[in-house]
GROMACS .gro file of C-alpha atoms in nm:
model
  262
    1MET     CA    1   6.920  21.399  -5.270
    2ALA     CA    2   6.714  21.218  -5.531
    3GLU     CA    3   6.400  21.269  -5.730
    4THR     CA    4   6.148  21.019  -5.603
    5GLN     CA    5   5.842  20.820  -5.702
    6ILE     CA    6   5.687  20.868  -5.358
    7GLU     CA    7   5.346  21.010  -5.443
    8TRP     CA    8   5.324  21.272  -5.168
    9THR     CA    9   5.659  21.446  -5.215
   10ASP     CA   10   5.892  21.577  -5.485
   11SER     CA   11   6.240  21.492  -5.359
   12THR     CA   12   6.420  21.312  -5.080
   13TRP     CA   13   6.703  21.456  -4.871
   14ASN     CA   14   6.909  21.233  -4.644
   15PRO     CA   15   7.140  21.416  -4.404
   16VAL     CA   16   7.128  21.101  -4.189
   17ALA     CA   17   7.187  20.741  -4.298
   18GLY     CA   18   7.127  20.422  -4.101
   19CYS     CA   19   6.868  20.330  -3.843
   20SER     CA   20   6.744  20.050  -3.617
   21ILE     CA   21   6.423  19.850  -3.596
   22ILE     CA   22   6.186  19.992  -3.335
   23SER     CA   23   5.844  19.838  -3.411
   24ALA     CA   24   5.661  19.593  -3.640
   25GLY     CA   25   5.629  19.848  -3.918
   26CYS     CA   26   6.009  19.842  -3.960
   27LYS     CA   27   6.026  19.470  -4.042
   28ASN     CA   28   6.023  19.504  -4.421
   29CYS     CA   29   6.159  19.860  -4.449
   30TYR     CA   30   6.276  19.921  -4.806
   31ALA     CA   31   6.561  20.141  -4.682
   32MET     CA   32   6.751  19.845  -4.531
   33GLU     CA   33   6.785  19.666  -4.863
   34MET     CA   34   6.845  19.996  -5.043
   35ALA     CA   35   7.132  20.079  -4.805
   36ARG     CA   36   7.291  19.744  -4.882
   37ARG     CA   37   7.261  19.810  -5.255
   38LEU     CA   38   7.407  20.158  -5.226
   39GLU     CA   39   7.699  20.018  -5.027
   40SER     CA   40   7.764  19.760  -5.300
   41MET     CA   41   7.768  20.047  -5.551
   42GLY     CA   42   8.052  20.207  -5.356
   43MET     CA   43   7.860  20.481  -5.176
   44THR     CA   44   8.070  20.537  -4.863
   45LYS     CA   45   7.782  20.699  -4.676
   46TYR     CA   46   7.599  20.366  -4.660
   47THR     CA   47   7.896  20.146  -4.572
   48GLY     CA   48   7.852  19.919  -4.270
   49LEU     CA   49   7.493  20.014  -4.183
   50THR     CA   50   7.331  19.673  -4.227
   51ARG     CA   51   7.384  19.307  -4.145
   52LYS     CA   52   7.232  18.975  -4.243
   53LYS     CA   53   6.983  18.811  -4.006
   54ASN     CA   54   6.802  18.490  -4.104
   55LYS     CA   55   6.880  18.562  -4.471
   56ARG     CA   56   6.736  18.913  -4.440
   57VAL     CA   57   6.913  19.248  -4.455
   58VAL     CA   58   6.849  19.450  -4.138
   59TRP     CA   59   6.984  19.766  -3.981
   60ASN     CA   60   7.272  19.713  -3.737
   61GLY     CA   61   7.202  20.033  -3.541
   62LYS     CA   62   7.488  20.239  -3.683
   63VAL     CA   63   7.388  20.593  -3.782
   64ILE     CA   64   7.583  20.844  -3.993
   65GLU     CA   65   7.548  21.223  -3.976
   66ASP     CA   66   7.632  21.346  -4.327
   67ARG     CA   67   7.740  21.708  -4.295
   68GLU     CA   68   7.817  21.744  -4.665
   69SER     CA   69   7.451  21.685  -4.748
   70LEU     CA   70   7.350  21.991  -4.545
   71GLU     CA   71   7.457  22.205  -4.842
   72ILE     CA   72   7.221  22.040  -5.090
   73PRO     CA   73   6.897  22.237  -5.030
   74TYR     CA   74   7.081  22.565  -5.080
   75ARG     CA   75   7.146  22.460  -5.440
   76TRP     CA   76   6.781  22.394  -5.524
   77LYS     CA   77   6.634  22.688  -5.710
   78LYS     CA   78   6.284  22.560  -5.780
   79PRO     CA   79   6.059  22.524  -5.473
   80ARG     CA   80   5.972  22.165  -5.387
   81LYS     CA   81   5.829  21.934  -5.125
   82VAL     CA   82   6.117  21.752  -4.956
   83PHE     CA   83   6.091  21.425  -4.762
   84VAL     CA   84   6.365  21.450  -4.500
   85ASN     CA   85   6.549  21.124  -4.425
   86SER     CA   86   6.374  20.864  -4.636
   87MET     CA   87   6.670  20.640  -4.545
   88SER     CA   88   6.674  20.702  -4.171
   89ASP     CA   89   6.502  20.880  -3.883
   90LEU     CA   90   6.618  21.231  -3.792
   91PHE     CA   91   6.515  21.170  -3.431
   92HIS     CA   92   6.698  20.841  -3.388
   93GLU     CA   93   6.866  20.831  -3.049
   94GLN     CA   94   7.214  20.833  -3.209
   95VAL     CA   95   7.155  21.156  -3.399
   96SER     CA   96   7.297  21.440  -3.191
   97ASP     CA   97   7.089  21.735  -3.075
   98SER     CA   98   7.338  21.968  -3.240
   99PHE     CA   99   7.303  21.798  -3.579
  100ILE     CA  100   6.924  21.821  -3.562
  101GLN     CA  101   6.967  22.193  -3.490
  102ASP     CA  102   7.190  22.221  -3.797
  103VAL     CA  103   6.920  22.058  -4.010
  104TRP     CA  104   6.674  22.314  -3.871
  105THR     CA  105   6.909  22.594  -3.973
  106VAL     CA  106   6.911  22.469  -4.332
  107MET     CA  107   6.532  22.451  -4.339
  108ARG     CA  108   6.504  22.800  -4.189
  109ASP     CA  109   6.743  22.934  -4.452
  110THR     CA  110   6.545  22.782  -4.742
  111PRO     CA  111   6.182  22.886  -4.682
  112GLN     CA  112   6.090  22.828  -5.047
  113HIS     CA  113   6.080  22.452  -4.981
  114ASN     CA  114   5.832  22.255  -4.771
  115TYR     CA  115   6.012  21.993  -4.561
  116GLN     CA  116   5.828  21.677  -4.451
  117ILE     CA  117   5.987  21.502  -4.152
  118LEU     CA  118   5.854  21.161  -4.054
  119THR     CA  119   5.964  20.979  -3.739
  120LYS     CA  120   5.882  20.666  -3.544
  121ARG     CA  121   6.027  20.841  -3.239
  122PRO     CA  122   5.783  21.129  -3.179
  123GLU     CA  123   5.868  21.141  -2.808
  124ARG     CA  124   6.215  21.270  -2.891
  125MET     CA  125   6.081  21.498  -3.161
  126LYS     CA  126   5.844  21.656  -2.911
  127GLN     CA  127   6.115  21.696  -2.648
  128ILE     CA  128   6.362  21.861  -2.885
  129LEU     CA  129   6.105  22.098  -3.035
  130GLN     CA  130   5.974  22.196  -2.692
  131ASP     CA  131   6.302  22.224  -2.501
  132ILE     CA  132   6.584  22.290  -2.748
  133ILE     CA  133   6.475  22.430  -3.083
  134GLN     CA  134   6.168  22.613  -2.954
  135GLU     CA  135   6.086  22.743  -3.300
  136VAL     CA  136   5.801  22.666  -3.536
  137LEU     CA  137   5.909  22.696  -3.898
  138PRO     CA  138   5.611  22.749  -4.129
  139ASN     CA  139   5.770  22.538  -4.404
  140VAL     CA  140   5.837  22.231  -4.186
  141TRP     CA  141   5.578  21.956  -4.155
  142LEU     CA  142   5.623  21.714  -3.864
  143GLY     CA  143   5.481  21.365  -3.872
  144THR     CA  144   5.490  21.021  -3.716
  145SER     CA  145   5.426  20.668  -3.842
  146ILE     CA  146   5.150  20.445  -3.704
  147GLU     CA  147   5.115  20.093  -3.841
  148ASN     CA  148   4.863  19.935  -3.601
  149SER     CA  149   4.693  19.980  -3.265
  150GLU     CA  150   5.017  19.903  -3.078
  151THR     CA  151   5.175  20.221  -3.216
  152ALA     CA  152   4.867  20.445  -3.204
  153PHE     CA  153   5.009  20.613  -2.891
  154ARG     CA  154   5.244  20.806  -3.120
  155ALA     CA  155   4.953  21.027  -3.227
  156GLU     CA  156   4.938  21.193  -2.885
  157HIS     CA  157   5.307  21.285  -2.899
  158ILE     CA  158   5.279  21.445  -3.242
  159LYS     CA  159   4.974  21.643  -3.130
  160GLU     CA  160   5.184  21.793  -2.849
  161THR     CA  161   5.474  21.882  -3.079
  162PRO     CA  162   5.502  22.248  -3.184
  163ALA     CA  163   5.449  22.255  -3.562
  164GLN     CA  164   5.280  22.446  -3.842
  165ILE     CA  165   5.159  22.121  -3.999
  166ARG     CA  166   5.127  21.785  -3.824
  167PHE     CA  167   5.072  21.460  -4.007
  168ILE     CA  168   5.050  21.084  -3.958
  169SER     CA  169   5.161  20.817  -4.204
  170PHE     CA  170   4.957  20.500  -4.159
  171GLU     CA  171   5.199  20.305  -4.375
  172PRO     CA  172   5.258  20.020  -4.386
  173LEU     CA  173   4.911  19.965  -4.240
  174ILE     CA  174   4.950  19.610  -4.110
  175GLY     CA  175   4.668  19.601  -3.855
  176PRO     CA  176   4.366  19.794  -3.737
  177VAL     CA  177   4.452  20.119  -3.564
  178GLY     CA  178   4.126  20.125  -3.373
  179PRO     CA  179   3.960  20.442  -3.245
  180ILE     CA  180   4.198  20.733  -3.300
  181ASN     CA  181   4.120  21.099  -3.258
  182LEU     CA  182   4.284  21.298  -3.537
  183THR     CA  183   4.192  21.638  -3.400
  184GLY     CA  184   4.497  21.860  -3.447
  185ILE     CA  185   4.633  21.641  -3.727
  186ASP     CA  186   4.637  21.822  -4.061
  187TRP     CA  187   4.713  21.531  -4.293
  188ALA     CA  188   4.685  21.151  -4.295
  189ILE     CA  189   4.864  20.922  -4.541
  190VAL     CA  190   4.743  20.562  -4.569
  191GLY     CA  191   4.915  20.280  -4.757
  192GLY     CA  192   4.966  19.908  -4.771
  193GLU     CA  193   5.298  19.726  -4.765
  194SER     CA  194   5.487  19.626  -5.079
  195GLY     CA  195   5.742  19.358  -5.157
  196ASN     CA  196   5.778  18.980  -5.147
  197LYS     CA  197   5.716  18.960  -4.774
  198ALA     CA  198   5.439  19.220  -4.760
  199ARG     CA  199   5.168  19.183  -4.500
  200GLN     CA  200   4.803  19.229  -4.594
  201ILE     CA  201   4.600  19.546  -4.560
  202LYS     CA  202   4.223  19.533  -4.499
  203GLU     CA  203   3.973  19.782  -4.635
  204ASN     CA  204   3.790  19.814  -4.304
  205TRP     CA  205   4.115  19.933  -4.142
  206ILE     CA  206   4.130  20.212  -4.400
  207ASP     CA  207   3.760  20.287  -4.345
  208GLU     CA  208   3.823  20.354  -3.975
  209ILE     CA  209   4.095  20.608  -4.054
  210TYR     CA  210   3.898  20.770  -4.335
  211ALA     CA  211   3.595  20.818  -4.110
  212GLN     CA  212   3.809  20.989  -3.847
  213CYS     CA  213   3.963  21.214  -4.114
  214LEU     CA  214   3.612  21.330  -4.203
  215GLU     CA  215   3.530  21.384  -3.836
  216SER     CA  216   3.847  21.583  -3.770
  217ASP     CA  217   3.865  21.765  -4.105
  218THR     CA  218   4.201  21.600  -4.174
  219ALA     CA  219   4.328  21.584  -4.533
  220PHE     CA  220   4.326  21.221  -4.656
  221PHE     CA  221   4.591  21.081  -4.891
  222PHE     CA  222   4.565  20.719  -5.002
  223LYS     CA  223   4.909  20.623  -5.125
  224GLN     CA  224   4.861  20.264  -5.239
  225TRP     CA  225   4.715  19.919  -5.174
  226GLY     CA  226   5.060  19.768  -5.209
  227THR     CA  227   5.114  19.400  -5.277
  228TRP     CA  228   4.769  19.299  -5.151
  229GLY     CA  229   4.469  19.443  -5.330
  230LYS     CA  230   4.125  19.545  -5.210
  231ASP     CA  231   4.010  19.191  -5.296
  232ASN     CA  232   4.287  19.038  -5.081
  233ILE     CA  233   4.461  18.902  -5.391
  234ARG     CA  234   4.837  18.929  -5.420
  235ARG     CA  235   4.966  19.104  -5.731
  236SER     CA  236   5.205  19.386  -5.825
  237LYS     CA  237   5.174  19.720  -5.650
  238LYS     CA  238   5.109  19.886  -5.984
  239ALA     CA  239   4.831  19.642  -6.070
  240ASN     CA  240   4.658  19.696  -5.736
  241GLY     CA  241   4.671  20.070  -5.790
  242ARG     CA  242   4.570  20.360  -5.566
  243GLU     CA  243   4.192  20.376  -5.590
  244TYR     CA  244   3.990  20.369  -5.270
  245ARG     CA  245   3.612  20.405  -5.273
  246GLY     CA  246   3.623  20.446  -5.647
  247LYS     CA  247   3.865  20.739  -5.666
  248THR     CA  248   4.223  20.853  -5.610
  249TRP     CA  249   4.278  21.051  -5.290
  250ASP     CA  250   4.557  21.309  -5.311
  251GLU     CA  251   4.444  21.560  -5.049
  252MET     CA  252   4.705  21.787  -4.894
  253PRO     CA  253   4.701  22.004  -4.579
  254VAL     CA  254   4.498  22.320  -4.627
  255ASN     CA  255   4.721  22.548  -4.417
  256ILE     CA  256   5.036  22.518  -4.629
  257VAL     CA  257   5.240  22.837  -4.641
  258GLY     CA  258   5.526  22.945  -4.865
  259THR     CA  259   5.576  22.910  -5.236
  260ALA     CA  260   5.662  22.542  -5.277
  261SER     CA  261   5.494  22.369  -5.572
  262LEU     CA  262   5.203  22.171  -5.439
   0.00000   0.00000   0.00000
């Protein structure tokens, strides 16, 4: 667990480590380089999860289920928003059904926290929630990532997933999503890519998503421009800032339950 600078959450919790690239949005994933750094610092949990490819650090497909980390949320006294698996994907094909059920047990036992689970594999999320877990926890938010029109199909899977709150992270937004119906989606996060190899974001791509949020009454959260600003000039993420249409957008879902600090 770690406190985090991610604008839409309070803490991260990583019961799973390691992943594999599944779509274009994964290309510059910060977690790959972070895993390599943590390994070099002697953190056993992140040992052997990455490899070098064309001078880049990439996932090698190995995934670790960290049972010791399942105890962490029980020790948190103050309610918080928790991003689950910022360094992996809980619904990766190598994560066992039984371990996912154990994660659900922890979240059920700690209703004071709001857990935010984000996956690029919403098909498996839907299947497990429909066929195995068959339980909607009011403090668990389920989301998927969409980076362009090629991955927009993920929205339909998350809409069919049993959940109290459903959300979509359009980050990194590396292409237009195109027409997308956000009916049934409670929250949309939008953000550009950061880093030396960041791909550009275009304001009209954001406009399309924002318009659909208005149409569907979906809370809109603009996380960042990233490395490329509104004016298509490359500069630091901090310099480009978070303003869109002249303001900062920090909207949250309206049907949040529980006592977590929001």
